[in-house]
GROMACS .gro file of N, CA, C and O in nm:
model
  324
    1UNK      N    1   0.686  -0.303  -1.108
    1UNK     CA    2   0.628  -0.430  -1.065
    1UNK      C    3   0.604  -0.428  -0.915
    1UNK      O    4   0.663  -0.343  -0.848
    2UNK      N    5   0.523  -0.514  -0.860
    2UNK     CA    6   0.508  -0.490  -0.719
    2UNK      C    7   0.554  -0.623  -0.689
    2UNK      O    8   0.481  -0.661  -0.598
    3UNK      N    9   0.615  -0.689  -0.709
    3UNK     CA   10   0.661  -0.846  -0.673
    3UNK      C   11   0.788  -0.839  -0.552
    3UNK      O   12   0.848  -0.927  -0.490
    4UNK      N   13   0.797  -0.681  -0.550
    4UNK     CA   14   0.885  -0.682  -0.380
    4UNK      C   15   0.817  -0.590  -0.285
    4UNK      O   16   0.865  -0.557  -0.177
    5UNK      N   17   0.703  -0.552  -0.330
    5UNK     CA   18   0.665  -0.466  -0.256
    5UNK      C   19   0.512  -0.494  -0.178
    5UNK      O   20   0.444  -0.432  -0.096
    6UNK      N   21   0.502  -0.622  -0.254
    6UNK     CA   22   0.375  -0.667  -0.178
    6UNK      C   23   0.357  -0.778  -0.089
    6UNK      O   24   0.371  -0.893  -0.131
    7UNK      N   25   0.325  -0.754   0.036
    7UNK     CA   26   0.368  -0.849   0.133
    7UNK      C   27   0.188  -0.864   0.161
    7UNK      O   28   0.106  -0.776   0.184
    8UNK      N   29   0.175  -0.982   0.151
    8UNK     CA   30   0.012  -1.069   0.184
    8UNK      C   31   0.022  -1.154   0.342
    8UNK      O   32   0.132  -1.182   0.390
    9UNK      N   33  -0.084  -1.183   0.398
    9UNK     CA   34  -0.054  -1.261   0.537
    9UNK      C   35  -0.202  -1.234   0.568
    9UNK      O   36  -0.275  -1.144   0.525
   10UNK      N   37  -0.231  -1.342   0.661
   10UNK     CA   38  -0.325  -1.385   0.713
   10UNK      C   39  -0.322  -1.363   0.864
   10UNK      O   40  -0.213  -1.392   0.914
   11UNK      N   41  -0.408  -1.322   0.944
   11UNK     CA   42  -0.420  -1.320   1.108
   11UNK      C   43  -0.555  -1.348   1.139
   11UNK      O   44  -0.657  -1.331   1.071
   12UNK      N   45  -0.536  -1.403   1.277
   12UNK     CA   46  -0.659  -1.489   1.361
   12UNK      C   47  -0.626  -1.325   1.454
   12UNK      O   48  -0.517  -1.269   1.463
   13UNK      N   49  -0.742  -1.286   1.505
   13UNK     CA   50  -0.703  -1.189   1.605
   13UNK      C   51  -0.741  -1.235   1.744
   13UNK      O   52  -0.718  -1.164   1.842
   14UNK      N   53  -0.811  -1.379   1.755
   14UNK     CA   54  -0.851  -1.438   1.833
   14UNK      C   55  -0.701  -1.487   1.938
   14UNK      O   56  -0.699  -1.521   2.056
   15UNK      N   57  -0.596  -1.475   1.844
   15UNK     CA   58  -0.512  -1.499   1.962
   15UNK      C   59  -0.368  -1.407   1.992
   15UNK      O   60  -0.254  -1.429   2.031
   16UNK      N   61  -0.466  -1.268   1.940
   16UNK     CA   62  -0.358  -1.162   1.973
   16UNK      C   63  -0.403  -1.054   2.082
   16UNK      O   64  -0.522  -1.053   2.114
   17UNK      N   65  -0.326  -0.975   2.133
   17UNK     CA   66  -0.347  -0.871   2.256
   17UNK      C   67  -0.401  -0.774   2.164
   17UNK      O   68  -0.403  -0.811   2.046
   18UNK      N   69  -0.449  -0.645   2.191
   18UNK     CA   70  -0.554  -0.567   2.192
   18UNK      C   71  -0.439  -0.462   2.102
   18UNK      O   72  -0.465  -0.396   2.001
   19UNK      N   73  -0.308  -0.471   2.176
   19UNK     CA   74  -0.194  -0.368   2.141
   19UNK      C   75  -0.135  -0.444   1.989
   19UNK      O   76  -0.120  -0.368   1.893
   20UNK      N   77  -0.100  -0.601   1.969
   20UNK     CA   78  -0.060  -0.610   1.869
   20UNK      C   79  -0.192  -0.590   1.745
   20UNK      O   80  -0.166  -0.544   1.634
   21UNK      N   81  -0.314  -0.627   1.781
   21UNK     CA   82  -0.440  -0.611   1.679
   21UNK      C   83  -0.434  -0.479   1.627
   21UNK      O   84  -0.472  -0.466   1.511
   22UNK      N   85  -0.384  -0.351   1.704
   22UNK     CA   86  -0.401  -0.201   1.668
   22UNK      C   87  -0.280  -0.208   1.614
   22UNK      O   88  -0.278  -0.156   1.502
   23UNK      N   89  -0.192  -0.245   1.643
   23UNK     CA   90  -0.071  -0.222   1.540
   23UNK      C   91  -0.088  -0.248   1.400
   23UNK      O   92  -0.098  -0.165   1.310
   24UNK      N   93  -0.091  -0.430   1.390
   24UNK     CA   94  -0.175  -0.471   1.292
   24UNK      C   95  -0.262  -0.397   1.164
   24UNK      O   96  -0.243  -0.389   1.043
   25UNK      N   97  -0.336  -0.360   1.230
   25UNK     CA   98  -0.391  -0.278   1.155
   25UNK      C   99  -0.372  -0.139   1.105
   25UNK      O  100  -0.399  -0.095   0.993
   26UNK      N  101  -0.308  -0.062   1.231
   26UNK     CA  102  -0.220   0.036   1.171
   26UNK      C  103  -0.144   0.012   1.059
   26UNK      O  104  -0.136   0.095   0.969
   27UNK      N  105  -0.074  -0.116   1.056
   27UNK     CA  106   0.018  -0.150   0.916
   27UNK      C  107  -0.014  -0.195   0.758
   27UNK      O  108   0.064  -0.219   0.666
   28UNK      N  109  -0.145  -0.196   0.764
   28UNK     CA  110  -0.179  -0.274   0.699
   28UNK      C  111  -0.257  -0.164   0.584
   28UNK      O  112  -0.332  -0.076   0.624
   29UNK      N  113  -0.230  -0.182   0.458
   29UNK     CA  114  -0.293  -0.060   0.359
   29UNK      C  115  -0.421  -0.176   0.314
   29UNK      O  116  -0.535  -0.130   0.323
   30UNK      N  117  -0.412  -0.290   0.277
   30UNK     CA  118  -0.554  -0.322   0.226
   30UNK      C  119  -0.621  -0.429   0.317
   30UNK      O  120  -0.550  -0.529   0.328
   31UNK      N  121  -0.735  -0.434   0.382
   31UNK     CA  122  -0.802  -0.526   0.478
   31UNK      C  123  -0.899  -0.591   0.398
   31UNK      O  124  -0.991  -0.530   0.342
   32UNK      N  125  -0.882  -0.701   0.392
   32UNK     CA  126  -0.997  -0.787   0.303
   32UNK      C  127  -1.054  -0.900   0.449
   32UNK      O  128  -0.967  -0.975   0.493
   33UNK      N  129  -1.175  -0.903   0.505
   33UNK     CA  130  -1.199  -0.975   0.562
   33UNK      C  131  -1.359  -1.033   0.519
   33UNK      O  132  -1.404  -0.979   0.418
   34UNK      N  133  -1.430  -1.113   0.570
   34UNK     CA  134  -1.592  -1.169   0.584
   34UNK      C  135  -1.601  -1.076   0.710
   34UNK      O  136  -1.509  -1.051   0.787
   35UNK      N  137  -1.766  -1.018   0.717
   35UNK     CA  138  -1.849  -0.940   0.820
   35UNK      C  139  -1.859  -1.089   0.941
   35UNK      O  140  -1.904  -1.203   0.947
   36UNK      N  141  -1.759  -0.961   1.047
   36UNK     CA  142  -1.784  -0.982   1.169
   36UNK      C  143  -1.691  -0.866   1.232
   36UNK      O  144  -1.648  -0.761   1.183
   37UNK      N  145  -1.677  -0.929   1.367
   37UNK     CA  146  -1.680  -0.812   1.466
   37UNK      C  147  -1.551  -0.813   1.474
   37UNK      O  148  -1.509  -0.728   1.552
   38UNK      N  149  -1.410  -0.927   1.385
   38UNK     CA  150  -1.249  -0.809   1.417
   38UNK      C  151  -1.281  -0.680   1.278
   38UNK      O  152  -1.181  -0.619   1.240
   39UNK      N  153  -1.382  -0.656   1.229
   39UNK     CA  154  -1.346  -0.542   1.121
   39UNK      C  155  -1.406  -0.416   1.225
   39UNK      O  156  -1.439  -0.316   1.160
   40UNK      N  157  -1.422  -0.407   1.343
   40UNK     CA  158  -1.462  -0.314   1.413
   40UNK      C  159  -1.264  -0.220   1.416
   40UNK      O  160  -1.214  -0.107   1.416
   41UNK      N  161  -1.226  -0.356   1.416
   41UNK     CA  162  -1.038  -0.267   1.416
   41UNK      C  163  -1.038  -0.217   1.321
   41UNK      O  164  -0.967  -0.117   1.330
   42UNK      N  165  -1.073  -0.224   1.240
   42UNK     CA  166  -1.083  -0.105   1.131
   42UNK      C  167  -1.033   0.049   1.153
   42UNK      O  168  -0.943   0.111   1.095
   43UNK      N  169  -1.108   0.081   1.240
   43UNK     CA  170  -1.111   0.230   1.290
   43UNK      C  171  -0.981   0.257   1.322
   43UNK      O  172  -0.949   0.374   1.299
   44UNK      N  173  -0.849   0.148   1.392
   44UNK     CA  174  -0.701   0.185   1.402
   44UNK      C  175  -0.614   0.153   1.246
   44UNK      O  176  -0.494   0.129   1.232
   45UNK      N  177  -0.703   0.161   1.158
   45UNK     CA  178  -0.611   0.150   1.033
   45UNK      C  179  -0.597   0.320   0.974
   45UNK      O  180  -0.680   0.410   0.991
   46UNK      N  181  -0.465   0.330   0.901
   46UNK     CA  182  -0.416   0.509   0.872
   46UNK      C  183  -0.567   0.547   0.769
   46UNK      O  184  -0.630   0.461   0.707
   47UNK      N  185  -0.591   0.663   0.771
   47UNK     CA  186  -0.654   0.695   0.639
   47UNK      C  187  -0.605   0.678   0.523
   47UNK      O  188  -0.486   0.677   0.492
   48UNK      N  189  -0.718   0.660   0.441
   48UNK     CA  190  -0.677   0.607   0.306
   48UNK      C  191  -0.654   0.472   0.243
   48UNK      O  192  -0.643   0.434   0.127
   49UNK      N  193  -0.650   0.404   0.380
   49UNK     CA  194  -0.601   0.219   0.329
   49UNK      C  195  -0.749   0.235   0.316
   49UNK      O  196  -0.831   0.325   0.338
   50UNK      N  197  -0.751   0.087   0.264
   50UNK     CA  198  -0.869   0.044   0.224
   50UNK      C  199  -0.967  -0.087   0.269
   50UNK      O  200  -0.926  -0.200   0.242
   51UNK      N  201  -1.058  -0.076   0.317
   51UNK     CA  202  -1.160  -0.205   0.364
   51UNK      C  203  -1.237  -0.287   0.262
   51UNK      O  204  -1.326  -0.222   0.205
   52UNK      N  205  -1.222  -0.437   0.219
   52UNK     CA  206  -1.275  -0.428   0.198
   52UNK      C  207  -1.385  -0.583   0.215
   52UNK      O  208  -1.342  -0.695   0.186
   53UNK      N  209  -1.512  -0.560   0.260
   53UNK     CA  210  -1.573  -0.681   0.348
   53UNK      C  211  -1.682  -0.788   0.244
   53UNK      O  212  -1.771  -0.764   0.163
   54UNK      N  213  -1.656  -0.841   0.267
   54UNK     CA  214  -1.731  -0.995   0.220
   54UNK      C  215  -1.854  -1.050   0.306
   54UNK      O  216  -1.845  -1.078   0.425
   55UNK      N  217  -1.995  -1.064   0.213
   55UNK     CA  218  -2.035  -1.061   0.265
   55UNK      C  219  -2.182  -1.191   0.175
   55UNK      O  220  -2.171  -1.185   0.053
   56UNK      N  221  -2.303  -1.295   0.225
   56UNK     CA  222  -2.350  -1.331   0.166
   56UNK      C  223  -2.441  -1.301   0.097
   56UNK      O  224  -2.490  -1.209   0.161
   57UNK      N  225  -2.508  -1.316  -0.001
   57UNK     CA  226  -2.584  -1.196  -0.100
   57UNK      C  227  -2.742  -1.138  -0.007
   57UNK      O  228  -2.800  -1.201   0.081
   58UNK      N  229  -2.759  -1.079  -0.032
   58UNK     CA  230  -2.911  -0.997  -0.019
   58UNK      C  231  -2.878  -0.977   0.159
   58UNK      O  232  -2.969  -0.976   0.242
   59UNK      N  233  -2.748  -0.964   0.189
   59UNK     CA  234  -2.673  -0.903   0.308
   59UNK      C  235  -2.684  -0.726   0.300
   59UNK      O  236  -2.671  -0.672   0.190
   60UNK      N  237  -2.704  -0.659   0.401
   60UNK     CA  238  -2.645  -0.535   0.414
   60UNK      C  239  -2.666  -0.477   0.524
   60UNK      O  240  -2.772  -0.440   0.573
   61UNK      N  241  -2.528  -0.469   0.576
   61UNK     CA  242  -2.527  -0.381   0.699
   61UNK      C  243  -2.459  -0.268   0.733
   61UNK      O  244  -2.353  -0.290   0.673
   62UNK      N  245  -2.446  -0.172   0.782
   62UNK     CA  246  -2.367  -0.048   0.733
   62UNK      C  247  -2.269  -0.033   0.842
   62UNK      O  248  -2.178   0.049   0.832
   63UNK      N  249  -2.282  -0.111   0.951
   63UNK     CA  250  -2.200  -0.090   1.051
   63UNK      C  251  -2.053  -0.018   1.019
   63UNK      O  252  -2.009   0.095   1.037
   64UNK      N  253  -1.993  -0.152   0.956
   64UNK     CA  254  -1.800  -0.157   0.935
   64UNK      C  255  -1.843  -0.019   0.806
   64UNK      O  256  -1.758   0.068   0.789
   65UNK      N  257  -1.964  -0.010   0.731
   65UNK     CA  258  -1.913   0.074   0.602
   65UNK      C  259  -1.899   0.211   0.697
   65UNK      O  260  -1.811   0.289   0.660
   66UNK      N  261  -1.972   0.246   0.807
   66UNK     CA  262  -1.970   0.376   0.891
   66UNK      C  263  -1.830   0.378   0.934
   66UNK      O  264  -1.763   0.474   0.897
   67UNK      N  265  -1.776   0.290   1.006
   67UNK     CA  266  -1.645   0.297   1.096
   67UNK      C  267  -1.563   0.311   0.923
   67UNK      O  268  -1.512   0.418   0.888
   68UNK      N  269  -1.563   0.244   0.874
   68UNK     CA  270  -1.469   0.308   0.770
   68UNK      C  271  -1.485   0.449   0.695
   68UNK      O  272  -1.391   0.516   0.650
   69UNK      N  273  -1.630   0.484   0.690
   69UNK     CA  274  -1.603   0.648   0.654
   69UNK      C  275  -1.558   0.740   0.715
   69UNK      O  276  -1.470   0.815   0.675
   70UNK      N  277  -1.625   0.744   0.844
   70UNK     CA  278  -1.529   0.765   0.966
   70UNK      C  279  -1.403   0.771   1.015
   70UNK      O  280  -1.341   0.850   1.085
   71UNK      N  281  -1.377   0.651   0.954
   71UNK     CA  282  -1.171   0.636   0.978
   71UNK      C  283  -1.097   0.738   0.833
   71UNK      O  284  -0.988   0.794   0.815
   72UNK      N  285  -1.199   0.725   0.769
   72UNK     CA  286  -1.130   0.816   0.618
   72UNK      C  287  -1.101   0.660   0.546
   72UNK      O  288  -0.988   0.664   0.497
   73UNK      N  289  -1.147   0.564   0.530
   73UNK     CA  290  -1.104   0.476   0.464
   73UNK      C  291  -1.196   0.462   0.326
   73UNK      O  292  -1.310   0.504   0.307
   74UNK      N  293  -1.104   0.388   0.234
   74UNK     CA  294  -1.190   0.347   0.113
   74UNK      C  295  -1.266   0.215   0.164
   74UNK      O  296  -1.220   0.142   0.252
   75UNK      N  297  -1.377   0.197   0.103
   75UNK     CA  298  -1.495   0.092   0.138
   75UNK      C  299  -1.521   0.022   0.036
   75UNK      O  300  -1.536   0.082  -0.071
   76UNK      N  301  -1.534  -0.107   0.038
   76UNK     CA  302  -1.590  -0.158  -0.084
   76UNK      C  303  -1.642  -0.282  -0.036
   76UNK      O  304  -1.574  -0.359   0.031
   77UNK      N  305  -1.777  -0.306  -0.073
   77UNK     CA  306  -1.864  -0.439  -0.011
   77UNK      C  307  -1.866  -0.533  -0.132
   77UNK      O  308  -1.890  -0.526  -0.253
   78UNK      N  309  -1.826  -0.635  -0.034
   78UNK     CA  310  -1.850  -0.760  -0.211
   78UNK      C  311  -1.924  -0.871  -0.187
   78UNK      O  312  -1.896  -0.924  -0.079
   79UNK      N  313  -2.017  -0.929  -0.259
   79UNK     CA  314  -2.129  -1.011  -0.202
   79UNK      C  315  -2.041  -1.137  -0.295
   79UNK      O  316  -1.981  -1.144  -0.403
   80UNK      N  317  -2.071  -1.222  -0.190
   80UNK     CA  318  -1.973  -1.375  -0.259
   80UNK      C  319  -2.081  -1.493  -0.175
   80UNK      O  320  -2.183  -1.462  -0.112
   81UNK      N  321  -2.028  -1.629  -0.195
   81UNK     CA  322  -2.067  -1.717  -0.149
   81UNK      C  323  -2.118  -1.806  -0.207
   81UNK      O  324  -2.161  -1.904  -0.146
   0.00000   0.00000   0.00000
Protein backbone atom coordinates (compact mmCIF):
# COMPACT_ATOMS: atom_id res chain seq x y z
CA UNK A 1 0.00 0.00 0.00
CA UNK A 2 1.38 3.43 -0.36
CA UNK A 3 -0.76 5.13 2.44
CA UNK A 4 2.75 5.81 4.33
CA UNK A 5 4.69 6.39 1.69
CA UNK A 6 3.01 9.04 -0.10
CA UNK A 7 3.47 12.44 0.97
CA UNK A 8 1.34 15.20 -1.40
CA UNK A 9 1.86 19.19 -0.76
CA UNK A 10 1.41 22.13 -2.53
CA UNK A 11 4.09 25.20 -3.04
CA UNK A 12 3.82 28.88 -4.23
CA UNK A 13 7.50 29.37 -5.37
CA UNK A 14 6.66 32.96 -5.47
CA UNK A 15 7.69 33.13 -1.94
CA UNK A 16 10.66 30.94 -1.76
CA UNK A 17 14.63 31.59 -2.31
CA UNK A 18 16.15 30.20 -5.43
CA UNK A 19 18.12 27.54 -2.93
CA UNK A 20 14.91 26.22 -1.23
CA UNK A 21 12.94 26.03 -4.99
CA UNK A 22 16.12 23.68 -6.16
CA UNK A 23 15.87 21.67 -3.25
CA UNK A 24 12.25 21.38 -3.66
CA UNK A 25 12.44 20.03 -6.56
CA UNK A 26 15.31 17.94 -6.12
CA UNK A 27 12.84 16.10 -3.64
CA UNK A 28 10.16 15.72 -5.31
CA UNK A 29 9.51 12.33 -7.67
CA UNK A 30 6.14 13.55 -9.29
CA UNK A 31 5.58 17.43 -10.43
CA UNK A 32 2.11 18.07 -11.52
CA UNK A 33 1.81 21.77 -12.28
CA UNK A 34 -0.38 24.29 -15.14
CA UNK A 35 2.27 25.82 -17.99
CA UNK A 36 4.19 28.54 -16.71
CA UNK A 37 7.51 29.63 -15.93
CA UNK A 38 8.14 27.77 -12.07
CA UNK A 39 8.20 24.38 -14.39
CA UNK A 40 11.47 25.87 -15.85
CA UNK A 41 12.75 24.21 -12.14
CA UNK A 42 12.17 21.28 -13.58
CA UNK A 43 15.65 20.88 -14.84
CA UNK A 44 16.84 20.59 -10.74
CA UNK A 45 14.53 17.59 -10.35
CA UNK A 46 16.73 13.79 -10.12
CA UNK A 47 16.25 11.80 -13.34
CA UNK A 48 13.51 9.73 -13.73
CA UNK A 49 10.83 11.68 -11.57
CA UNK A 50 8.28 12.69 -13.53
CA UNK A 51 6.61 16.07 -15.07
CA UNK A 52 3.64 16.33 -15.55
CA UNK A 53 1.98 19.83 -17.12
CA UNK A 54 -1.54 21.00 -17.61
CA UNK A 55 -2.41 22.73 -20.08
CA UNK A 56 -5.75 24.44 -22.12
CA UNK A 57 -6.81 22.44 -25.16
CA UNK A 58 -5.48 23.15 -28.77
CA UNK A 59 -2.28 24.41 -26.45
CA UNK A 60 1.24 23.22 -27.39
CA UNK A 61 4.40 24.25 -26.45
CA UNK A 62 7.50 22.23 -26.16
CA UNK A 63 9.45 24.37 -24.00
CA UNK A 64 9.08 22.45 -20.26
CA UNK A 65 8.61 19.02 -22.64
CA UNK A 66 12.54 19.90 -23.85
CA UNK A 67 13.87 20.82 -20.27
CA UNK A 68 12.35 17.61 -19.19
CA UNK A 69 13.97 15.38 -21.85
CA UNK A 70 16.91 16.96 -21.13
CA UNK A 71 16.76 16.51 -17.35
CA UNK A 72 16.05 12.62 -18.18
CA UNK A 73 12.56 13.11 -16.92
CA UNK A 74 9.26 11.32 -17.76
CA UNK A 75 6.82 13.88 -19.58
CA UNK A 76 3.35 13.78 -19.86
CA UNK A 77 1.06 16.74 -21.22
CA UNK A 78 -2.58 16.81 -20.22
CA UNK A 79 -5.05 19.14 -21.83
CA UNK A 80 -7.86 20.06 -19.14
CA UNK A 81 -10.02 23.03 -18.57
Amino acid sequence: TWGNKLNVSSSYFDKMSLSQQVRLMYNTDIILSGHGSALANAMFARPHSALIECHPPYFYEMCFANIAFISRLFYVAVNNY
